[in-house]
Short mmCIF file of N, CA, C and O in Angstrom, two decimals:
data_model
loop_
_atom_site.label_atom_id
_atom_site.label_comp_id
_atom_site.label_asym_id
_atom_site.label_seq_id
_atom_site.Cartn_x
_atom_site.Cartn_y
_atom_site.Cartn_z
N UNK A 968 80.56 96.82 118.86
CA UNK A 968 81.86 96.61 119.11
C UNK A 968 82.43 95.27 117.75
O UNK A 968 83.87 95.62 117.25
N UNK A 969 81.27 94.30 117.87
CA UNK A 969 81.89 92.90 117.09
C UNK A 969 82.50 93.74 115.41
O UNK A 969 83.25 93.54 114.48
N UNK A 970 81.33 94.63 115.10
CA UNK A 970 81.01 95.32 113.61
C UNK A 970 82.08 96.11 113.26
O UNK A 970 82.73 95.84 112.43
N UNK A 971 82.89 96.64 114.35
CA UNK A 971 83.90 97.64 114.64
C UNK A 971 85.55 96.09 113.65
O UNK A 971 86.40 96.75 113.33
N UNK A 972 85.45 95.42 114.72
CA UNK A 972 86.53 94.40 114.68
C UNK A 972 86.21 93.63 113.13
O UNK A 972 87.27 93.42 112.35
N UNK A 973 85.05 93.70 112.51
CA UNK A 973 84.93 92.73 111.41
C UNK A 973 85.53 93.83 109.95
O UNK A 973 86.35 92.90 109.60
N UNK A 974 85.09 95.32 110.34
CA UNK A 974 84.99 96.29 109.05
C UNK A 974 87.25 96.17 109.17
O UNK A 974 87.50 96.07 109.15
N UNK A 975 87.92 95.88 110.93
CA UNK A 975 89.08 96.36 110.80
C UNK A 975 89.41 95.03 110.13
O UNK A 975 90.66 95.40 109.02
N UNK A 976 89.72 94.05 110.07
CA UNK A 976 89.91 92.65 109.65
C UNK A 976 89.85 92.90 108.00
O UNK A 976 90.66 92.36 107.33
N UNK A 977 88.39 93.27 107.73
CA UNK A 977 88.45 93.93 106.28
C UNK A 977 89.11 94.82 105.94
O UNK A 977 90.01 95.43 104.54
N UNK A 978 89.66 95.72 106.24
CA UNK A 978 90.24 97.05 106.23
C UNK A 978 92.21 96.48 105.94
O UNK A 978 92.38 97.10 105.22
N UNK A 979 92.04 95.23 107.55
CA UNK A 979 93.27 94.85 106.27
C UNK A 979 93.53 94.43 105.87
O UNK A 979 94.88 94.48 104.87
N UNK A 980 92.40 93.51 105.05
CA UNK A 980 92.96 92.86 103.95
C UNK A 980 92.75 93.35 102.86
O UNK A 980 92.94 92.97 101.66
N UNK A 981 92.71 94.54 102.98
CA UNK A 981 92.75 95.33 101.59
C UNK A 981 92.39 97.50 102.02
O UNK A 981 93.12 97.61 101.27
N UNK A 982 94.13 96.76 102.40
CA UNK A 982 94.92 98.28 102.63
C UNK A 982 95.74 99.03 100.67
O UNK A 982 95.79 98.16 100.28
N UNK A 983 96.68 99.93 102.01
CA UNK A 983 96.67 100.82 99.83
C UNK A 983 97.60 100.44 100.28
O UNK A 983 98.66 100.18 101.44
N UNK A 984 98.12 101.14 99.39
CA UNK A 984 99.82 100.38 99.13
C UNK A 984 100.42 101.25 99.93
O UNK A 984 101.38 101.21 100.55
N UNK A 985 100.39 102.77 100.69
CA UNK A 985 101.23 103.70 101.47
C UNK A 985 100.89 102.78 102.32
O UNK A 985 102.05 102.53 103.59
N UNK A 986 100.22 102.12 103.14
CA UNK A 986 99.88 101.29 104.54
C UNK A 986 100.48 99.62 104.30
O UNK A 986 101.02 99.80 105.31
N UNK A 987 100.54 99.24 102.99
CA UNK A 987 100.95 98.31 103.55
C UNK A 987 102.47 98.52 103.08
O UNK A 987 103.88 97.78 103.82
N UNK A 988 102.71 99.68 102.73
CA UNK A 988 103.98 99.91 102.28
C UNK A 988 104.91 100.07 103.69
O UNK A 988 106.31 99.88 104.27
N UNK A 989 104.05 101.36 104.83
CA UNK A 989 104.60 101.59 106.15
C UNK A 989 105.00 100.19 107.12
O UNK A 989 105.44 100.24 108.31
N UNK A 990 103.44 99.40 107.23
CA UNK A 990 103.34 98.17 107.48
C UNK A 990 104.98 98.08 107.91
O UNK A 990 104.64 96.71 108.93
N UNK A 991 105.54 97.32 106.68
CA UNK A 991 106.27 96.51 106.67
C UNK A 991 108.01 96.88 107.54
O UNK A 991 108.25 96.12 107.99
N UNK A 992 107.92 98.19 107.80
CA UNK A 992 108.26 98.94 109.09
C UNK A 992 108.03 98.74 110.26
O UNK A 992 109.49 99.48 110.92
N UNK A 993 106.82 98.79 110.36
CA UNK A 993 106.04 98.87 111.67
C UNK A 993 105.96 97.38 112.62
O UNK A 993 106.04 97.59 113.67
N UNK A 994 106.02 96.25 111.54
CA UNK A 994 105.22 95.28 112.37
C UNK A 994 106.88 94.83 112.12
O UNK A 994 107.62 94.64 112.22
N UNK A 995 106.38 93.51 113.15
CA UNK A 995 106.68 92.98 114.60
C UNK A 995 108.30 93.43 114.96
O UNK A 995 109.15 93.48 115.43
N UNK A 996 106.97 94.55 115.98
CA UNK A 996 108.65 95.35 116.74
C UNK A 996 109.72 95.54 115.73
O UNK A 996 110.30 96.39 116.35
N UNK A 997 109.86 96.68 114.63
CA UNK A 997 110.85 96.89 114.30
C UNK A 997 111.16 98.19 114.38
O UNK A 997 112.63 98.33 114.14
N UNK A 998 110.39 98.53 114.80
CA UNK A 998 110.42 100.50 115.26
C UNK A 998 110.78 100.57 116.59
O UNK A 998 109.94 100.31 117.36
N UNK A 999 111.99 100.60 116.87
CA UNK A 999 112.92 100.57 118.75
C UNK A 999 111.93 99.69 119.06
O UNK A 999 112.06 99.88 120.37
N UNK A 1000 111.36 98.73 118.90
CA UNK A 1000 111.07 97.27 119.69
C UNK A 1000 109.59 97.31 119.40
O UNK A 1000 108.84 96.95 120.60
N UNK A 1001 108.86 98.26 118.73
CA UNK A 1001 107.67 99.33 119.10
C UNK A 1001 106.81 98.60 118.56
O UNK A 1001 106.40 98.37 118.13
N UNK A 1002 105.35 98.06 119.27
CA UNK A 1002 104.32 96.80 119.26
C UNK A 1002 103.78 97.73 118.54
O UNK A 1002 102.38 98.41 119.02
N UNK A 1003 103.16 97.37 117.28
CA UNK A 1003 102.21 98.83 116.28
C UNK A 1003 101.12 97.94 115.66
O UNK A 1003 101.37 97.02 115.45
N UNK A 1004 99.93 98.18 116.48
CA UNK A 1004 98.38 97.44 115.42
C UNK A 1004 97.91 97.59 114.38
O UNK A 1004 98.21 99.53 113.78
N UNK A 1005 98.02 97.42 112.85
CA UNK A 1005 97.18 97.75 111.93
C UNK A 1005 96.01 98.12 111.89
O UNK A 1005 94.96 96.77 112.86
N UNK A 1006 95.08 98.97 111.69
CA UNK A 1006 93.51 98.84 111.59
C UNK A 1006 92.68 98.37 112.67
O UNK A 1006 92.06 97.23 112.79
N UNK A 1007 93.34 99.12 114.01
CA UNK A 1007 92.52 98.96 115.39
C UNK A 1007 91.43 99.91 115.48
O UNK A 1007 91.78 101.11 115.80
N UNK A 1008 90.11 99.61 115.95
CA UNK A 1008 89.69 100.29 116.50
C UNK A 1008 89.47 100.94 117.98
O UNK A 1008 89.72 100.17 118.73
N UNK A 1009 89.51 101.81 117.74
CA UNK A 1009 89.98 103.41 119.29
C UNK A 1009 88.64 104.41 119.38
O UNK A 1009 88.82 104.99 118.46
N UNK A 1010 87.58 104.64 120.57
CA UNK A 1010 87.16 105.88 120.00
C UNK A 1010 86.40 105.21 119.13
O UNK A 1010 85.51 106.59 118.81
N UNK A 1011 85.60 104.33 119.27
CA UNK A 1011 84.69 104.55 117.88
C UNK A 1011 85.08 104.77 116.64
O UNK A 1011 83.55 104.74 115.36
N UNK A 1012 85.75 104.84 115.95
CA UNK A 1012 86.85 104.88 114.73
C UNK A 1012 87.80 103.58 114.60
O UNK A 1012 88.28 102.66 115.55
N UNK A 1013 88.37 103.77 113.05
CA UNK A 1013 89.57 102.29 113.23
C UNK A 1013 90.23 103.43 112.15
O UNK A 1013 90.10 104.00 111.63
N UNK A 1014 91.17 102.76 113.61
CA UNK A 1014 92.97 103.69 113.21
C UNK A 1014 93.76 103.01 112.09
O UNK A 1014 93.39 102.04 112.19
N UNK A 1015 94.57 103.84 111.15
CA UNK A 1015 95.35 103.12 110.05
C UNK A 1015 96.23 102.11 110.81
O UNK A 1015 96.40 101.11 111.11
N UNK A 1016 97.31 102.96 112.31
CA UNK A 1016 97.95 102.84 112.79
C UNK A 1016 98.07 102.57 114.24
O UNK A 1016 97.50 104.39 114.76
N UNK A 1017 98.64 101.75 115.46
CA UNK A 1017 98.27 102.59 116.89
C UNK A 1017 99.79 101.95 117.39
O UNK A 1017 99.83 100.22 117.10
N UNK A 1018 100.02 102.54 118.41
CA UNK A 1018 101.35 101.66 119.74
C UNK A 1018 100.67 102.37 120.56
O UNK A 1018 100.37 103.00 121.09
N UNK A 1019 99.81 101.03 121.23
CA UNK A 1019 98.60 101.32 122.19
C UNK A 1019 100.19 101.82 123.48
O UNK A 1019 99.63 102.76 123.89
N UNK A 1020 100.79 101.46 123.65
CA UNK A 1020 101.61 101.55 124.89
C UNK A 1020 102.29 103.14 125.36
O UNK A 1020 102.29 103.77 125.81
N UNK A 1021 102.66 103.61 123.99
CA UNK A 1021 103.08 104.80 123.24
C UNK A 1021 101.95 105.77 123.18
O UNK A 1021 102.16 107.12 123.35
N UNK A 1022 100.52 105.17 123.18
CA UNK A 1022 99.20 106.39 122.83
C UNK A 1022 99.06 106.82 121.57
O UNK A 1022 98.96 108.73 121.58
N UNK A 1023 100.31 106.46 120.53
CA UNK A 1023 100.73 107.71 119.28
C UNK A 1023 100.07 106.41 118.65
O UNK A 1023 99.70 105.46 118.07
N UNK A 1024 99.26 107.28 117.21
CA UNK A 1024 98.45 106.71 116.47
C UNK A 1024 98.60 107.22 115.13
O UNK A 1024 99.16 108.82 115.31
N UNK A 1025 98.77 106.52 114.20
CA UNK A 1025 99.51 107.16 113.02
C UNK A 1025 98.00 106.89 112.09
O UNK A 1025 97.29 106.07 112.00
N UNK A 1026 97.71 108.01 111.23
CA UNK A 1026 96.82 108.76 109.99
C UNK A 1026 97.22 108.76 108.06
O UNK A 1026 98.03 109.41 108.25
N UNK A 1027 97.39 107.91 107.91
CA UNK A 1027 97.95 108.34 105.99
C UNK A 1027 96.95 108.60 105.46
O UNK A 1027 95.23 108.00 105.22
N UNK A 1028 96.64 109.65 104.97
CA UNK A 1028 95.39 110.45 104.16
C UNK A 1028 96.22 110.52 102.75
O UNK A 1028 97.13 110.69 102.30
N UNK A 1029 95.05 110.22 101.83
CA UNK A 1029 95.34 110.13 100.38
C UNK A 1029 94.20 111.06 99.76
O UNK A 1029 94.10 112.33 100.83
N UNK A 1030 94.57 111.42 99.05
CA UNK A 1030 93.42 113.15 98.34
C UNK A 1030 91.98 112.87 98.93
O UNK A 1030 92.03 114.35 98.95
N UNK A 1031 91.48 111.75 99.29
CA UNK A 1031 90.11 112.33 99.40
C UNK A 1031 89.67 112.91 100.95
O UNK A 1031 89.02 113.04 101.54
N UNK A 1032 90.73 113.27 101.90
CA UNK A 1032 91.16 113.22 102.97
C UNK A 1032 90.64 115.33 102.67
O UNK A 1032 90.33 115.55 103.76
N UNK A 1033 91.33 115.82 101.39
CA UNK A 1033 90.77 116.94 101.42
C UNK A 1033 89.33 117.57 101.34
O UNK A 1033 89.03 118.28 102.11
N UNK A 1034 88.75 116.71 100.94
CA UNK A 1034 87.25 117.11 101.21
C UNK A 1034 86.22 116.62 102.76
O UNK A 1034 85.73 116.27 102.85
N UNK A 1035 87.04 115.64 103.34
CA UNK A 1035 86.67 114.86 104.30
C UNK A 1035 87.64 115.97 105.89
O UNK A 1035 88.12 115.23 106.38
N UNK A 1036 88.36 117.32 105.58
CA UNK A 1036 88.87 117.87 106.81
C UNK A 1036 88.43 117.98 108.47
O UNK A 1036 88.46 117.71 109.20
N UNK A 1037 86.69 117.45 108.20
CA UNK A 1037 85.63 118.46 109.30
C UNK A 1037 86.11 117.38 110.00
O UNK A 1037 86.47 117.21 111.11
N UNK A 1038 85.80 116.02 109.18
CA UNK A 1038 85.55 114.54 109.45
C UNK A 1038 86.94 114.19 110.70
O UNK A 1038 86.96 113.39 111.32
N UNK A 1039 88.02 114.79 109.28
CA UNK A 1039 89.54 113.81 110.32
C UNK A 1039 89.25 115.04 111.76
O UNK A 1039 90.26 114.67 112.96
N UNK A 1040 89.58 116.19 111.97
CA UNK A 1040 89.35 117.20 112.86
C UNK A 1040 88.44 117.03 114.14
O UNK A 1040 88.88 116.20 115.20
N UNK A 1041 87.45 115.95 113.77
CA UNK A 1041 86.16 115.70 114.46
C UNK A 1041 87.08 114.47 115.30
O UNK A 1041 86.71 114.11 116.59
N UNK A 1042 87.58 113.23 114.32
CA UNK A 1042 88.34 112.26 115.02
C UNK A 1042 89.42 111.88 115.71
O UNK A 1042 89.81 111.21 116.67
N UNK A 1043 90.22 113.27 115.09
CA UNK A 1043 91.80 113.71 115.83
C UNK A 1043 91.21 113.63 117.60
O UNK A 1043 91.39 113.44 118.58
N UNK A 1044 89.95 114.59 117.75
CA UNK A 1044 89.67 115.40 118.75
C UNK A 1044 89.54 114.04 119.62
O UNK A 1044 89.67 113.61 120.71
N UNK A 1045 88.70 113.18 118.85
CA UNK A 1045 88.00 111.68 119.66
C UNK A 1045 89.45 111.69 120.52
O UNK A 1045 89.09 110.74 121.21
N UNK A 1046 89.88 110.75 119.29
CA UNK A 1046 91.36 110.50 119.86
C UNK A 1046 91.95 110.70 120.94
O UNK A 1046 92.72 110.22 121.83
N UNK A 1047 92.00 112.31 120.77
CA UNK A 1047 92.98 112.48 121.80
C UNK A 1047 92.27 112.82 123.45
O UNK A 1047 92.84 112.58 123.50
N UNK A 1048 90.74 113.14 122.78
CA UNK A 1048 90.16 112.76 124.03
C UNK A 1048 90.39 111.81 125.41
O UNK A 1048 90.50 111.72 125.60
N UNK A 1049 90.35 110.73 124.24
CA UNK A 1049 90.90 109.72 125.01
C UNK A 1049 92.48 109.46 125.13
O UNK A 1049 92.89 108.03 125.80
N UNK A 1050 93.62 109.99 125.32
CA UNK A 1050 94.10 110.23 125.25
C UNK A 1050 95.74 109.64 124.17
O UNK A 1050 96.78 109.92 124.54
N UNK A 1051 95.20 109.32 123.33
CA UNK A 1051 96.20 109.13 122.26
C UNK A 1051 96.86 110.85 121.39
O UNK A 1051 95.98 111.73 121.21
N UNK A 1052 98.06 110.58 120.96
CA UNK A 1052 98.77 111.66 120.55
C UNK A 1052 98.08 111.04 118.51
O UNK A 1052 98.89 109.66 118.24
N UNK A 1053 97.69 112.60 117.60
CA UNK A 1053 97.97 111.26 116.24
C UNK A 1053 98.56 112.03 115.70
O UNK A 1053 99.01 113.77 115.55
N UNK A 1054 99.83 111.12 114.59
CA UNK A 1054 100.33 111.63 113.19
C UNK A 1054 99.40 111.29 112.44
O UNK A 1054 99.20 110.26 112.23
N UNK A 1055 98.90 112.96 111.36
CA UNK A 1055 99.17 112.18 109.95
C UNK A 1055 99.79 112.24 109.03
O UNK A 1055 100.36 113.35 109.31
N UNK A 1056 100.43 110.80 108.20
CA UNK A 1056 100.73 111.56 106.85
C UNK A 1056 100.52 111.49 105.62
O UNK A 1056 99.55 110.91 105.48
N UNK A 1057 100.44 111.76 104.36
CA UNK A 1057 100.58 112.30 103.13
C UNK A 1057 100.33 110.38 102.71
O UNK A 1057 101.86 110.08 102.75
N UNK A 1058 99.52 110.16 102.23
CA UNK A 1058 99.99 108.62 100.97
C UNK A 1058 101.65 108.82 99.85
O UNK A 1058 102.40 108.25 101.21
N UNK A 1059 101.59 110.28 99.82
CA UNK A 1059 102.81 110.20 98.68
C UNK A 1059 104.53 110.26 100.12
O UNK A 1059 104.86 109.87 99.44
N UNK A 1060 104.02 110.91 101.01
CA UNK A 1060 105.17 110.86 101.94
C UNK A 1060 105.61 109.70 102.55
O UNK A 1060 107.11 109.08 102.79
N UNK A 1061 104.75 108.58 102.15
CA UNK A 1061 104.77 107.35 103.18
C UNK A 1061 105.45 107.15 101.68
O UNK A 1061 106.57 105.75 101.68
N UNK A 1062 105.27 107.01 100.86
CA UNK A 1062 105.63 106.06 99.76
C UNK A 1062 107.16 106.77 99.09
O UNK A 1062 108.11 106.20 98.53
N UNK A 1063 106.87 107.69 99.07
CA UNK A 1063 108.64 108.39 98.40
C UNK A 1063 109.28 109.90 99.83
O UNK A 1063 110.42 109.50 99.00
N UNK A 1064 108.91 109.52 101.01
CA UNK A 1064 109.71 109.87 101.39
C UNK A 1064 109.53 109.05 103.14
O UNK A 1064 109.50 109.44 104.33
N UNK A 1065 110.08 107.99 103.12
CA UNK A 1065 109.19 106.53 104.20
C UNK A 1065 110.25 107.16 105.27
O UNK A 1065 110.04 108.04 106.71
N UNK A 1066 111.41 106.92 104.54
CA UNK A 1066 112.57 108.21 106.43
C UNK A 1066 112.33 108.61 107.03
O UNK A 1066 112.04 109.46 107.92
N UNK A 1067 111.93 109.99 106.43
CA UNK A 1067 111.28 111.25 106.70
C UNK A 1067 110.00 110.37 107.93
O UNK A 1067 110.21 111.17 109.11
N UNK A 1068 109.44 109.76 107.17
CA UNK A 1068 108.48 109.55 108.26
C UNK A 1068 108.56 108.84 109.57
O UNK A 1068 107.86 109.39 110.79
N UNK A 1069 109.37 107.54 109.13
CA UNK A 1069 110.10 106.45 109.85
C UNK A 1069 110.51 107.56 112.11
O UNK A 1069 110.45 107.52 112.23
N UNK A 1070 111.49 108.30 110.82
CA UNK A 1070 112.17 109.04 111.58
C UNK A 1070 111.00 110.50 112.25
O UNK A 1070 111.34 110.54 113.91
N UNK A 1071 109.70 111.16 111.70
CA UNK A 1071 109.42 111.61 112.83
C UNK A 1071 108.49 110.84 113.67
O UNK A 1071 108.24 111.41 114.87
N UNK A 1072 108.02 109.30 113.08
CA UNK A 1072 107.44 108.53 114.33
C UNK A 1072 108.09 108.12 115.73
O UNK A 1072 107.51 107.93 116.54
N UNK A 1073 109.88 107.95 115.20
CA UNK A 1073 110.63 107.70 116.30
C UNK A 1073 110.43 109.29 117.43
O UNK A 1073 110.85 109.11 118.82
N UNK A 1074 110.34 110.46 116.77
CA UNK A 1074 110.52 111.32 117.74
C UNK A 1074 109.69 112.11 118.73
O UNK A 1074 109.02 112.17 120.02
N UNK A 1075 108.12 110.57 118.33
CA UNK A 1075 107.21 110.69 119.14
C UNK A 1075 106.93 109.42 119.80
O UNK A 1075 105.31 109.13 120.89
N UNK A 1076 108.14 108.76 119.66
CA UNK A 1076 108.27 107.30 120.59
C UNK A 1076 109.24 107.85 121.77
O UNK A 1076 109.86 108.30 122.08
N UNK A 1077 108.44 107.16 123.39
CA UNK A 1077 109.84 107.43 124.39
C UNK A 1077 110.81 106.93 123.90
O UNK A 1077 111.06 105.93 123.14
N UNK A 1078 112.02 106.92 124.91
CA UNK A 1078 112.48 106.98 124.68
C UNK A 1078 113.36 105.98 125.71
O UNK A 1078 112.50 105.46 126.51
N UNK A 1079 114.46 105.09 125.03
CA UNK A 1079 114.72 104.01 126.62
C UNK A 1079 114.30 102.78 125.82
O UNK A 1079 113.74 102.31 124.91
N UNK A 1080 114.28 101.97 126.52
CA UNK A 1080 113.67 100.31 126.46
C UNK A 1080 112.19 100.43 126.84
O UNK A 1080 111.76 99.43 127.71
N UNK A 1081 111.33 101.20 125.89
CA UNK A 1081 110.25 101.65 126.86
C UNK A 1081 109.01 100.66 125.69
O UNK A 1081 107.79 100.70 125.70
N UNK A 1082 110.13 99.92 124.95
CA UNK A 1082 109.08 99.33 123.56
C UNK A 1082 107.97 98.71 124.09
O UNK A 1082 108.38 98.29 125.81
N UNK A 1083 106.48 98.29 123.37
CA UNK A 1083 105.40 97.31 123.48
C UNK A 1083 105.48 96.63 123.42
O UNK A 1083 104.58 95.70 123.48
#
């Protein structure tokens, strides 16, 4: 497990433009008071973003994911079997349609003062 945490730290330090862009709006509980973590190990995978209290995973996909659809399906199934809901967004959506992405994330967070 220590290797996963070390790799997760490396991924945080080498974040894509889309990951950096979205993180600006998720960090410090800016999104409805919910705490998100980035590059976090869950179920043998490292997810891009997770809100642990809401059991919500956000995955950002670039063009390479077109060639990895079966891997992504397996990964999503593993995360869902652990009780997480997985939302996937294309990098372009995050960079060009940020408001729509954030609205979609908000729709999947619990309502009220349940922030994490």
